[in-house]
Structure formats: structure tokens, C-alpha cells
mmCIF file of C-alpha atoms in Angstrom:
data_model
loop_
_atom_site.group_PDB
_atom_site.id
_atom_site.type_symbol
_atom_site.label_atom_id
_atom_site.label_comp_id
_atom_site.label_asym_id
_atom_site.label_seq_id
_atom_site.Cartn_x
_atom_site.Cartn_y
_atom_site.Cartn_z
ATOM 1 C CA MET R 1493 0.000 0.000 0.000
ATOM 2 C CA SER R 1494 1.515 3.289 -1.051
ATOM 3 C CA HIS R 1495 2.431 6.004 1.393
ATOM 4 C CA LYS R 1496 0.054 8.967 1.219
ATOM 5 C CA LYS R 1497 -0.267 12.005 3.410
ATOM 6 C CA ASP R 1498 -3.462 13.930 3.849
ATOM 7 C CA HIS R 1499 -4.927 16.651 6.043
ATOM 8 C CA GLY R 1500 -1.982 17.894 8.039
ATOM 9 C CA GLY R 1501 0.109 14.726 7.840
ATOM 10 C CA THR R 1502 -2.451 12.195 9.033
ATOM 11 C CA HIS R 1503 -2.246 9.101 6.911
ATOM 12 C CA PHE R 1504 -3.496 5.555 6.866
ATOM 13 C CA THR R 1505 -1.103 3.505 4.810
ATOM 14 C CA SER R 1506 -0.773 0.636 7.245
ATOM 15 C CA TRP R 1507 -2.056 -2.858 7.464
ATOM 16 C CA ALA R 1508 -3.406 -4.728 10.459
ATOM 17 C CA GLN R 1509 -1.643 -7.596 12.184
ATOM 18 C CA GLU R 1510 -3.372 -9.892 14.652
ATOM 19 C CA LEU R 1511 -1.508 -9.601 17.943
ATOM 20 C CA ARG R 1512 -3.508 -11.871 20.167
ATOM 21 C CA ALA R 1513 -6.687 -13.944 20.288
ATOM 22 C CA VAL R 1514 -8.468 -15.013 23.449
ATOM 23 C CA SER R 1515 -11.709 -16.840 24.161
ATOM 24 C CA VAL R 1516 -14.219 -15.640 26.734
ATOM 25 C CA GLY R 1517 -16.228 -18.849 26.476
ATOM 26 C CA LYS R 1518 -18.849 -19.977 24.012
ATOM 27 C CA VAL R 1519 -20.930 -16.842 24.446
ATOM 28 C CA ARG R 1520 -21.615 -13.865 22.229
ATOM 29 C CA VAL R 1521 -19.335 -10.854 22.573
ATOM 30 C CA HIS R 1522 -21.840 -8.003 22.558
ATOM 31 C CA ALA R 1523 -19.527 -5.006 22.911
ATOM 32 C CA LEU R 1524 -15.911 -3.879 23.431
ATOM 33 C CA ALA R 1525 -14.224 -0.695 24.640
ATOM 34 C CA PHE R 1526 -10.630 0.366 25.282
ATOM 35 C CA SER R 1527 -9.648 2.541 28.212
ATOM 36 C CA ALA R 1528 -8.328 5.989 27.281
ATOM 37 C CA ASP R 1529 -4.725 4.896 27.935
ATOM 38 C CA ALA R 1530 -5.178 1.718 25.833
ATOM 39 C CA LYS R 1531 -4.013 -0.439 28.748
ATOM 40 C CA ARG R 1532 -7.350 -2.151 29.366
ATOM 41 C CA LEU R 1533 -9.973 -3.751 27.162
ATOM 42 C CA VAL R 1534 -13.517 -4.036 28.491
ATOM 43 C CA VAL R 1535 -15.637 -6.881 27.121
ATOM 44 C CA ALA R 1536 -19.367 -7.549 27.462
ATOM 45 C CA ALA R 1537 -19.905 -11.261 26.778
ATOM 46 C CA GLY R 1538 -23.017 -13.231 27.594
ATOM 47 C CA ASP R 1539 -24.163 -12.099 31.041
ATOM 48 C CA ALA R 1540 -20.645 -11.109 32.150
ATOM 49 C CA LEU R 1541 -18.481 -7.999 32.160
ATOM 50 C CA LEU R 1542 -14.717 -8.514 31.898
ATOM 51 C CA VAL R 1543 -11.657 -6.260 31.870
ATOM 52 C CA PHE R 1544 -8.427 -7.552 30.323
ATOM 53 C CA PRO R 1545 -4.969 -5.993 30.566
ATOM 54 C CA VAL R 1546 -3.705 -5.063 27.129
ATOM 55 C CA THR R 1547 -0.054 -4.713 28.158
ATOM 56 C CA THR R 1548 0.339 -8.149 29.761
ATOM 57 C CA ARG R 1549 2.153 -10.813 27.749
ATOM 58 C CA GLY R 1550 1.553 -14.487 28.277
ATOM 59 C CA ALA R 1551 -1.804 -15.708 29.573
ATOM 60 C CA ALA R 1552 -4.544 -13.174 28.916
ATOM 61 C CA ASN R 1553 -6.412 -13.465 32.191
ATOM 62 C CA PRO R 1554 -8.953 -10.781 33.107
ATOM 63 C CA ILE R 1555 -8.100 -8.172 35.723
ATOM 64 C CA TRP R 1556 -11.610 -8.618 36.987
ATOM 65 C CA ARG R 1557 -14.798 -10.308 35.936
ATOM 66 C CA VAL R 1558 -18.373 -9.724 37.032
ATOM 67 C CA ASP R 1559 -20.689 -12.624 36.259
ATOM 68 C CA ALA R 1560 -24.431 -11.959 36.162
ATOM 69 C CA ALA R 1561 -23.626 -8.248 35.872
ATOM 70 C CA HIS R 1562 -27.277 -7.551 35.071
ATOM 71 C CA GLY R 1563 -28.759 -10.097 37.422
ATOM 72 C CA GLY R 1564 -28.210 -13.000 35.052
ATOM 73 C CA SER R 1565 -29.596 -11.180 32.011
ATOM 74 C CA LEU R 1566 -27.496 -10.635 28.900
ATOM 75 C CA VAL R 1567 -25.213 -7.593 28.839
ATOM 76 C CA HIS R 1568 -26.067 -6.142 25.432
ATOM 77 C CA ALA R 1569 -23.995 -2.955 25.429
ATOM 78 C CA LEU R 1570 -21.139 -1.061 27.045
ATOM 79 C CA ASP R 1571 -19.151 2.131 26.811
ATOM 80 C CA MET R 1572 -16.274 3.564 28.823
ATOM 81 C CA CYS R 1573 -15.454 7.152 29.709
ATOM 82 C CA GLY R 1574 -12.758 8.099 32.208
ATOM 83 C CA ASP R 1575 -12.933 5.787 35.232
ATOM 84 C CA ARG R 1576 -16.511 4.706 34.567
ATOM 85 C CA ILE R 1577 -18.007 1.860 32.543
ATOM 86 C CA VAL R 1578 -21.657 1.912 31.547
ATOM 87 C CA THR R 1579 -23.588 -1.185 30.491
ATOM 88 C CA GLY R 1580 -27.069 -1.907 29.180
ATOM 89 C CA GLY R 1581 -28.805 -5.214 29.723
ATOM 90 C CA ALA R 1582 -31.761 -7.432 28.977
ATOM 91 C CA ASP R 1583 -33.059 -6.553 32.459
ATOM 92 C CA CYS R 1584 -34.043 -3.130 31.008
ATOM 93 C CA ALA R 1585 -31.496 -1.371 33.237
ATOM 94 C CA VAL R 1586 -28.520 0.898 32.629
ATOM 95 C CA ARG R 1587 -25.713 0.241 35.098
ATOM 96 C CA VAL R 1588 -22.519 2.158 35.894
ATOM 97 C CA TRP R 1589 -19.337 0.539 37.225
ATOM 98 C CA ASP R 1590 -16.047 1.718 38.685
ATOM 99 C CA ALA R 1591 -13.457 0.618 36.124
ATOM 100 C CA ALA R 1592 -10.732 0.018 38.719
ATOM 101 C CA THR R 1593 -12.676 -1.991 41.281
ATOM 102 C CA ALA R 1594 -15.632 -3.425 39.341
ATOM 103 C CA SER R 1595 -17.907 -1.954 41.986
ATOM 104 C CA PRO R 1596 -21.406 -0.937 40.829
ATOM 105 C CA VAL R 1597 -21.928 2.795 41.322
ATOM 106 C CA GLY R 1598 -25.310 3.373 39.718
ATOM 107 C CA CYS R 1599 -28.395 1.707 38.261
ATOM 108 C CA PHE R 1600 -30.868 3.644 36.115
ATOM 109 C CA GLN R 1601 -34.293 2.242 35.352
ATOM 110 C CA GLY R 1602 -37.014 3.527 33.074
ATOM 111 C CA HIS R 1603 -36.865 1.481 29.901
ATOM 112 C CA THR R 1604 -39.577 -1.157 29.554
ATOM 113 C CA ALA R 1605 -37.581 -3.537 27.318
ATOM 114 C CA PRO R 1606 -33.930 -4.618 26.984
ATOM 115 C CA VAL R 1607 -31.304 -1.873 26.627
ATOM 116 C CA LEU R 1608 -29.457 -2.547 23.383
ATOM 117 C CA ALA R 1609 -26.925 0.313 23.181
ATOM 118 C CA VAL R 1610 -25.332 2.902 25.470
ATOM 119 C CA ALA R 1611 -22.988 5.885 25.130
ATOM 120 C CA MET R 1612 -21.336 7.979 27.844
ATOM 121 C CA ARG R 1613 -19.822 11.455 27.722
ATOM 122 C CA ALA R 1614 -18.619 14.390 29.799
ATOM 123 C CA PRO R 1615 -16.759 12.252 31.235
ATOM 124 C CA GLY R 1616 -19.156 9.769 32.722
ATOM 125 C CA ALA R 1617 -21.642 12.482 33.686
ATOM 126 C CA VAL R 1618 -24.194 11.949 30.905
ATOM 127 C CA ILE R 1619 -25.420 8.654 29.486
ATOM 128 C CA ALA R 1620 -27.557 7.909 26.444
ATOM 129 C CA SER R 1621 -29.324 4.563 26.202
ATOM 130 C CA ALA R 1622 -31.298 2.881 23.417
ATOM 131 C CA SER R 1623 -33.895 0.216 23.948
ATOM 132 C CA GLU R 1624 -36.074 -2.384 22.350
ATOM 133 C CA ASP R 1625 -39.001 -0.343 23.718
ATOM 134 C CA GLY R 1626 -38.565 2.071 20.792
ATOM 135 C CA THR R 1627 -37.087 4.953 22.785
ATOM 136 C CA ALA R 1628 -33.719 6.383 23.717
ATOM 137 C CA ARG R 1629 -33.145 8.119 27.054
ATOM 138 C CA ILE R 1630 -30.684 10.641 28.445
ATOM 139 C CA TRP R 1631 -29.521 10.249 32.054
ATOM 140 C CA PHE R 1632 -27.612 12.466 34.495
ATOM 141 C CA THR R 1633 -25.363 10.227 36.556
ATOM 142 C CA ARG R 1634 -25.124 12.754 39.391
ATOM 143 C CA THR R 1635 -28.850 12.608 40.046
ATOM 144 C CA GLY R 1636 -29.761 9.274 38.516
ATOM 145 C CA LYS R 1637 -32.602 11.032 36.697
ATOM 146 C CA CYS R 1638 -33.757 10.574 33.124
ATOM 147 C CA THR R 1639 -33.908 14.089 31.662
ATOM 148 C CA HIS R 1640 -35.006 13.376 28.080
ATOM 149 C CA VAL R 1641 -36.984 10.650 26.347
ATOM 150 C CA LEU R 1642 -36.379 10.475 22.593
ATOM 151 C CA GLU R 1643 -39.500 9.216 20.857
ATOM 152 C CA GLY R 1644 -40.192 8.837 17.167
ATOM 153 C CA HIS R 1645 -38.824 5.529 15.922
ATOM 154 C CA ASP R 1646 -41.304 2.900 14.770
ATOM 155 C CA GLY R 1647 -39.369 -0.038 16.156
ATOM 156 C CA PRO R 1648 -36.622 -1.042 18.583
ATOM 157 C CA VAL R 1649 -33.730 1.420 18.844
ATOM 158 C CA LEU R 1650 -30.601 -0.602 18.114
ATOM 159 C CA GLY R 1651 -27.859 2.026 18.267
ATOM 160 C CA VAL R 1652 -27.068 5.304 20.001
ATOM 161 C CA ASP R 1653 -24.168 7.755 20.110
ATOM 162 C CA CYS R 1654 -23.525 11.212 21.535
ATOM 163 C CA ALA R 1655 -21.752 14.200 20.046
ATOM 164 C CA THR R 1656 -18.575 15.179 21.890
ATOM 165 C CA HIS R 1657 -20.155 17.933 23.942
ATOM 166 C CA MET R 1658 -23.517 16.182 24.222
ATOM 167 C CA GLU R 1659 -25.285 18.790 22.086
ATOM 168 C CA CYS R 1660 -26.833 16.083 19.899
ATOM 169 C CA VAL R 1661 -27.680 12.395 20.070
ATOM 170 C CA ALA R 1662 -27.973 10.003 17.111
ATOM 171 C CA THR R 1663 -30.042 6.825 17.096
ATOM 172 C CA GLY R 1664 -30.543 3.935 14.682
ATOM 173 C CA SER R 1665 -33.552 1.650 14.561
ATOM 174 C CA SER R 1666 -35.123 -1.447 13.084
ATOM 175 C CA ASP R 1667 -37.481 0.951 11.274
ATOM 176 C CA GLY R 1668 -34.700 1.596 8.748
ATOM 177 C CA THR R 1669 -33.886 5.153 9.821
ATOM 178 C CA ALA R 1670 -31.302 6.974 11.869
ATOM 179 C CA ARG R 1671 -32.379 10.124 13.676
ATOM 180 C CA ILE R 1672 -30.588 13.112 15.177
ATOM 181 C CA TRP R 1673 -31.907 14.821 18.269
ATOM 182 C CA GLY R 1674 -30.915 18.271 19.526
ATOM 183 C CA ILE R 1675 -30.284 17.985 23.254
ATOM 184 C CA GLY R 1676 -27.719 20.412 24.654
ATOM 185 C CA ARG R 1677 -28.166 22.873 21.809
ATOM 186 C CA ARG R 1678 -31.875 23.322 22.363
ATOM 187 C CA GLY R 1679 -34.919 21.327 23.387
ATOM 188 C CA THR R 1680 -36.056 20.831 19.801
ATOM 189 C CA GLY R 1681 -39.595 19.618 19.368
ATOM 190 C CA ALA R 1682 -40.304 19.554 23.086
ATOM 191 C CA ARG R 1683 -43.748 18.156 23.772
ATOM 192 C CA GLU R 1684 -43.703 18.487 27.518
ATOM 193 C CA GLY R 1685 -42.717 21.534 29.496
ATOM 194 C CA ASN R 1686 -41.068 24.679 28.139
ATOM 195 C CA SER R 1687 -38.266 24.695 25.592
ATOM 196 C CA SER R 1688 -34.852 24.081 27.093
ATOM 197 C CA ASN R 1689 -31.591 25.855 26.300
ATOM 198 C CA GLY R 1690 -29.388 23.030 27.482
ATOM 199 C CA MET R 1691 -28.930 19.823 29.377
ATOM 200 C CA GLU R 1692 -28.702 21.683 32.671
ATOM 201 C CA LYS R 1693 -32.404 22.558 32.454
ATOM 202 C CA THR R 1694 -34.862 19.889 33.484
ATOM 203 C CA PRO R 1695 -38.629 19.764 32.879
ATOM 204 C CA ALA R 1696 -41.086 20.872 35.483
ATOM 205 C CA GLU R 1697 -41.997 18.476 38.290
ATOM 206 C CA GLY R 1698 -38.948 16.321 37.593
ATOM 207 C CA LYS R 1699 -40.456 14.699 34.517
ATOM 208 C CA ALA R 1700 -38.307 13.679 31.585
ATOM 209 C CA MET R 1701 -38.799 15.867 28.526
ATOM 210 C CA ALA R 1702 -40.077 14.054 25.438
ATOM 211 C CA ILE R 1703 -38.560 15.444 22.237
ATOM 212 C CA ALA R 1704 -38.891 14.772 18.522
ATOM 213 C CA PRO R 1705 -35.937 14.366 16.124
ATOM 214 C CA ASP R 1706 -34.386 17.267 14.209
ATOM 215 C CA VAL R 1707 -33.154 15.141 11.301
ATOM 216 C CA VAL R 1708 -34.137 11.792 9.811
ATOM 217 C CA LEU R 1709 -31.547 9.826 7.818
ATOM 218 C CA ARG R 1710 -33.257 7.496 5.391
ATOM 219 C CA GLY R 1711 -31.513 5.276 2.847
ATOM 220 C CA HIS R 1712 -30.717 1.902 4.380
ATOM 221 C CA VAL R 1713 -32.824 -1.064 3.310
ATOM 222 C CA GLY R 1714 -33.638 -2.751 6.588
ATOM 223 C CA ALA R 1715 -32.547 -1.976 10.123
ATOM 224 C CA VAL R 1716 -29.899 0.567 11.101
ATOM 225 C CA THR R 1717 -27.823 -1.451 13.549
ATOM 226 C CA CYS R 1718 -25.243 1.089 14.741
ATOM 227 C CA VAL R 1719 -24.548 4.851 14.651
ATOM 228 C CA ARG R 1720 -21.361 6.845 15.298
ATOM 229 C CA PHE R 1721 -20.560 10.552 15.253
ATOM 230 C CA GLY R 1722 -17.514 11.639 13.305
ATOM 231 C CA ALA R 1723 -14.891 13.638 15.158
ATOM 232 C CA LYS R 1724 -11.840 15.765 14.446
ATOM 233 C CA ARG R 1725 -11.320 15.547 10.682
ATOM 234 C CA THR R 1726 -14.691 13.877 10.112
ATOM 235 C CA ALA R 1727 -16.632 16.249 12.364
ATOM 236 C CA GLY R 1728 -19.950 17.003 10.707
ATOM 237 C CA LEU R 1729 -20.463 13.416 9.542
ATOM 238 C CA ILE R 1730 -22.588 10.719 11.118
ATOM 239 C CA PHE R 1731 -21.839 7.100 10.259
ATOM 240 C CA THR R 1732 -24.440 4.349 10.197
ATOM 241 C CA ALA R 1733 -24.341 0.582 9.760
ATOM 242 C CA GLY R 1734 -27.147 -1.297 8.091
ATOM 243 C CA GLU R 1735 -28.729 -4.688 7.854
ATOM 244 C CA ASP R 1736 -28.389 -4.166 4.093
ATOM 245 C CA GLY R 1737 -24.614 -4.753 4.345
ATOM 246 C CA THR R 1738 -23.626 -1.115 3.815
ATOM 247 C CA SER R 1739 -22.285 1.663 5.972
ATOM 248 C CA ARG R 1740 -23.160 5.266 5.174
ATOM 249 C CA ALA R 1741 -21.727 8.648 6.093
ATOM 250 C CA TRP R 1742 -24.173 11.538 6.307
ATOM 251 C CA GLU R 1743 -23.373 15.234 6.326
ATOM 252 C CA THR R 1744 -25.948 17.104 8.344
ATOM 253 C CA GLY R 1745 -25.039 20.647 7.402
ATOM 254 C CA ALA R 1746 -25.951 23.341 9.908
ATOM 255 C CA HIS R 1747 -26.483 20.890 12.740
ATOM 256 C CA PHE R 1748 -22.725 20.207 13.004
ATOM 257 C CA ARG R 1749 -19.449 21.825 12.047
ATOM 258 C CA SER R 1750 -19.004 21.401 8.311
ATOM 259 C CA GLY R 1751 -15.762 21.274 6.361
ATOM 260 C CA THR R 1752 -15.685 17.550 5.657
ATOM 261 C CA GLY R 1753 -15.624 18.116 1.900
ATOM 262 C CA ALA R 1754 -18.563 15.762 1.460
ATOM 263 C CA SER R 1755 -21.214 16.617 -1.092
ATOM 264 C CA ARG R 1756 -24.349 17.554 0.793
ATOM 265 C CA LYS R 1757 -27.693 16.396 -0.533
ATOM 266 C CA ARG R 1758 -30.982 17.502 0.970
ATOM 267 C CA GLU R 1759 -34.485 16.247 0.444
ATOM 268 C CA GLN R 1760 -37.843 17.013 1.909
ATOM 269 C CA PRO R 1761 -39.206 14.395 4.302
ATOM 270 C CA THR R 1762 -41.318 11.825 2.497
ATOM 271 C CA GLY R 1763 -42.675 10.020 5.539
ATOM 272 C CA PRO R 1764 -43.495 10.594 9.203
ATOM 273 C CA ALA R 1765 -40.093 12.017 10.028
ATOM 274 C CA GLY R 1766 -41.308 14.011 13.013
ATOM 275 C CA ALA R 1767 -42.405 17.588 13.474
ATOM 276 C CA GLY R 1768 -39.880 20.126 12.222
ATOM 277 C CA SER R 1769 -37.406 17.472 11.072
ATOM 278 C CA GLU R 1770 -35.573 17.271 7.764
ATOM 279 C CA LEU R 1771 -34.310 14.348 5.750
ATOM 280 C CA VAL R 1772 -30.656 14.188 4.648
ATOM 281 C CA SER R 1773 -29.235 11.724 2.139
ATOM 282 C CA ALA R 1774 -25.898 9.967 2.489
ATOM 283 C CA SER R 1775 -22.673 11.556 1.244
ATOM 284 C CA TYR R 1776 -20.686 8.290 1.207
ATOM 285 C CA VAL R 1777 -21.832 4.680 0.907
ATOM 286 C CA PHE R 1778 -19.381 1.917 1.861
ATOM 287 C CA ARG R 1779 -20.118 -1.357 0.065
ATOM 288 C CA GLY R 1780 -18.141 -4.578 0.214
ATOM 289 C CA HIS R 1781 -19.659 -6.884 2.813
ATOM 290 C CA SER R 1782 -21.789 -9.869 1.818
ATOM 291 C CA GLY R 1783 -23.854 -9.888 5.013
ATOM 292 C CA PRO R 1784 -25.581 -7.497 7.426
ATOM 293 C CA LEU R 1785 -23.368 -5.083 9.340
ATOM 294 C CA THR R 1786 -23.397 -5.595 13.091
ATOM 295 C CA CYS R 1787 -21.295 -2.636 14.230
ATOM 296 C CA ILE R 1788 -18.843 0.079 13.203
ATOM 297 C CA ALA R 1789 -16.015 2.018 14.858
ATOM 298 C CA LEU R 1790 -13.893 5.059 13.999
ATOM 299 C CA GLY R 1791 -10.148 5.436 14.469
ATOM 300 C CA GLU R 1792 -7.065 7.435 13.334
ATOM 301 C CA HIS R 1793 -8.489 10.912 14.003
ATOM 302 C CA ALA R 1794 -11.875 9.387 13.092
ATOM 303 C CA GLU R 1795 -10.757 9.093 9.464
ATOM 304 C CA VAL R 1796 -10.594 5.295 9.426
ATOM 305 C CA LEU R 1797 -13.886 3.428 9.542
ATOM 306 C CA ALA R 1798 -14.038 -0.212 10.655
ATOM 307 C CA THR R 1799 -17.115 -2.169 9.626
ATOM 308 C CA ALA R 1800 -17.968 -5.593 11.037
ATOM 309 C CA SER R 1801 -20.402 -8.078 9.605
ATOM 310 C CA SER R 1802 -22.062 -11.436 9.861
ATOM 311 C CA ASP R 1803 -19.945 -12.383 6.825
ATOM 312 C CA LYS R 1804 -17.072 -12.886 9.338
ATOM 313 C CA ALA R 1805 -15.031 -9.994 7.945
ATOM 314 C CA ILE R 1806 -13.818 -6.664 9.293
ATOM 315 C CA LYS R 1807 -13.118 -4.023 6.676
ATOM 316 C CA LEU R 1808 -11.091 -0.833 7.149
ATOM 317 C CA TRP R 1809 -12.005 2.196 5.031
ATOM 318 C CA VAL R 1810 -10.293 5.554 4.559
ATOM 319 C CA VAL R 1811 -13.192 7.982 4.776
ATOM 320 C CA ARG R 1812 -11.548 11.074 3.352
ATOM 321 C CA GLU R 1813 -10.144 9.228 0.344
ATOM 322 C CA GLY R 1814 -13.582 8.724 -1.124
ATOM 323 C CA GLY R 1815 -14.343 5.768 1.083
ATOM 324 C CA ARG R 1816 -11.462 3.616 -0.141
ATOM 325 C CA MET R 1817 -11.287 0.133 1.401
ATOM 326 C CA ALA R 1818 -7.776 -0.280 2.770
ATOM 327 C CA ARG R 1819 -7.899 -3.723 4.333
ATOM 328 C CA SER R 1820 -10.140 -6.736 4.939
ATOM 329 C CA LEU R 1821 -9.502 -8.816 8.063
ATOM 330 C CA ALA R 1822 -10.670 -12.303 9.024
ATOM 331 C CA GLY R 1823 -12.772 -11.929 12.154
ATOM 332 C CA GLY R 1824 -12.696 -15.614 13.112
ATOM 333 C CA GLY R 1825 -16.470 -15.910 13.143
ATOM 334 C CA VAL R 1826 -19.545 -13.742 12.898
ATOM 335 C CA VAL R 1827 -18.152 -10.396 14.063
ATOM 336 C CA THR R 1828 -20.442 -8.778 16.626
ATOM 337 C CA ALA R 1829 -18.228 -6.055 18.137
ATOM 338 C CA VAL R 1830 -15.345 -3.819 17.076
ATOM 339 C CA ALA R 1831 -13.455 -0.979 18.772
ATOM 340 C CA PHE R 1832 -10.423 1.266 18.279
ATOM 341 C CA THR R 1833 -8.167 2.857 20.833
ATOM 342 C CA ALA R 1834 -8.665 6.602 21.257
ATOM 343 C CA GLY R 1835 -6.592 9.065 19.239
ATOM 344 C CA HIS R 1836 -4.155 7.479 16.820
ATOM 345 C CA THR R 1837 -5.130 4.007 15.707
ATOM 346 C CA THR R 1838 -2.487 1.748 17.217
ATOM 347 C CA LEU R 1839 -4.828 -1.007 18.363
ATOM 348 C CA ALA R 1840 -8.218 -2.353 17.390
ATOM 349 C CA ALA R 1841 -10.271 -5.149 18.918
ATOM 350 C CA SER R 1842 -12.981 -7.404 17.573
ATOM 351 C CA GLY R 1843 -15.332 -9.951 19.098
ATOM 352 C CA THR R 1844 -17.492 -12.718 17.662
ATOM 353 C CA SER R 1845 -20.739 -14.505 18.360
ATOM 354 C CA GLY R 1846 -18.677 -17.516 19.474
ATOM 355 C CA GLY R 1847 -16.744 -15.716 22.207
ATOM 356 C CA ASN R 1848 -13.501 -15.030 20.337
ATOM 357 C CA VAL R 1849 -11.759 -11.710 20.965
ATOM 358 C CA LYS R 1850 -8.901 -10.494 18.783
ATOM 359 C CA VAL R 1851 -6.578 -7.546 19.293
ATOM 360 C CA TRP R 1852 -5.088 -6.082 16.133
ATOM 361 C CA GLY R 1853 -1.950 -3.967 15.830
ATOM 362 C CA ILE R 1854 -1.843 -1.336 13.131
ATOM 363 C CA VAL R 1855 1.466 -1.883 11.377
ATOM 364 C CA PRO R 1856 3.103 0.699 9.076
ATOM 365 C CA SER R 1857 4.230 -0.724 5.746
ATOM 366 C CA GLY R 1858 7.503 -2.531 6.349
ATOM 367 C CA GLY R 1859 7.429 -1.718 10.065
ATOM 368 C CA ALA R 1860 6.751 -3.458 13.352
ATOM 369 C CA ALA R 1861 3.564 -3.334 15.374
ATOM 370 C CA ARG R 1862 3.066 -0.114 17.289
ATOM 371 C CA GLY R 1863 1.582 0.158 20.734
ATOM 372 C CA PRO R 1864 1.126 -2.400 23.510
ATOM 373 C CA ALA R 1865 0.153 -5.981 22.882
ATOM 374 C CA TRP R 1866 -1.062 -8.875 24.964
#
């Protein structure tokens, strides 16, 4: 692969080398997350929550393990921010854990069906959760209160992500759409209480504010299984994964900082998109998988997109080079989870439906693996 520089010297000319594989048992790996220092890998597998050391060589034994983390129910989702881990489970609860001690530090209840996705920001102060009940919720960890209920999808909400400063939340659903909700920026579409100027305002009488989406992203055929906000050099883009085997990048114009260079296409809503919402079409479409996408992740200044699929492959794409596919990796089974380390992409991790976890080193052409390895 030739050496190319782009956007201030950031480049992705490397290939991925498998550094280590470990089994967590014959259970589905639902989610993965690296700590900010890339020294720990958090794994949600079956009904358990595990933390592995990334820097330890030899036997890859977990630092700690919590079985029946959600009372024996499956742990469907996790995220990590600072010293906190958040999980979502089939018990309909959102739980927060101390990353160092594995001690539970919070449990938030309000969903009426399994929690399928979670995201945490600021750091660890605000949580977004998505549920099979068709809603997403925003929680303040300091108070344990649900401040916003995001309603509008016509099916289970399968994915959720938060913008860096929590001004917006994105969701993906089995109804085939992704939606963007203004939260910190303004209480767009508020149907209960007065309009809000930010997350610090809460509705009257302690009730969660129900809001409608600002933007509806329509284009996938089938469910939208995962959503991710771009950052840094892909700020202004939202990435989605679909049951149709494609990933898409959407530029949302005025709602986010532009400057991505993507061609913006706008349409008028053609369906029940929600009051005051607009429909935006995709700027990039990433095709190459032969099965439904299960998850996506962003690395290398958010310019490298990893897509994972039931076709047992992980594909790496360079977003700003027109969506060029740079590498295809063998996942070792149906790939159900993928994650990058923060900042520069030195490590990635993947997990499968059969309990296999792989850690990948990003290797410059002709060079040795960078970063820590098991």
C-alpha cells in the first residue's frame, strides 16, 4: 500500500496484524471498549463484564470479571469514559461501574424492554441509552434522573451515540432510519414543558422531557444497527451501519461543524419524520460486505472506519479518500463487536458470536507493530 499524506500529515497507509486472540467462552461478545490509555480492554460477553490488561504478555487473564452483571440477564452494550463503565442489559437497566474496582456505582431504570446500546460522555456524567421499547433516554449520573426521552422511531432502537459535547444524540432503529436529536443545543420539538436551552435545564416536576428528532436519515434497506458521530477531521459526519450490508456517512449541514468536503444532498421528508425534522441523504456509501453489518467504529483521528459483519469480515475504510477500502480482516467468526483505541489508531479489537476476541496492531508498511500488545 503506497504512502500517502493527507490533512496535516495524518495518513493511513498501514495494514493490520493480529496480535492476540483469546476466548471468553462460548458466548456472544456483545460489545468492546478500550480505556483511554489503551491499557485495558472491556468486554461484554453473555451475562458477564470482563476487563483484560492489554499490556500483559503471556496468559490473557482478566483483571476482573463480574458474572451476572445484570442479574443473570445478557449484557447487550457497554461504553467507557474516564474511570466509569456503563452497560445496558436485557433486564431493562442501565448500570454504571467503577473501572478500577468493578464496583457498581449506579443503576438507572425507566426502559420497559432490553437496553441494546449505550454511550457515555462528559466524562461519565451523561449517558444515552437505546432500547427495544422504541425509545432512547438521556440520564444524568449525578442525580440518577432521566432528563429526556427520545420518541419517534417505529421499532426497537438498536444504536445510540452522543456528540462530543452532548449537544446532539444520534439513534438507529429497526425501522430503517437513523435520527438526530438536539439535546444540549436546544430542546427541539419539546412536547412536555417549556423549551430548554441546554442539558442543565430539566422539565417541570422532575419529569423527563419528550422530544422529537431534528433530522431523519433514510436510505438503508432494513434496520440501522449502529450509529457513530464523526470527530476531528470527520466532524460534521454521522456514520451508520445497516442490515443491508452497507455503511453510510451523512453530512448534516448546519447541525454540526461542516468542512468535511462531502457533497451535501438535501431532500424534503417523504414520511413521518417528526415535526420540524428534515431528511438528509448519504454523502458516502461503503459497500463490500456480503452480510448485514453488526457494528462500526472510527479510528485514526476518526478518518478510518471499521465495519464488522455477519460475513465474518472486518473491513477498514479511509473515509476522506472517497471511502477507499484499505484492508479486509478475518474476524474468526460472525463479528459482533469492534473498537479502536482513542486518538491514533495503534490497536483495534474485535469480538465474535462464538466468544472469540482479537486484538489487532496497526502496522506501518515494512514496520513493526506499534503500541502495547497482549
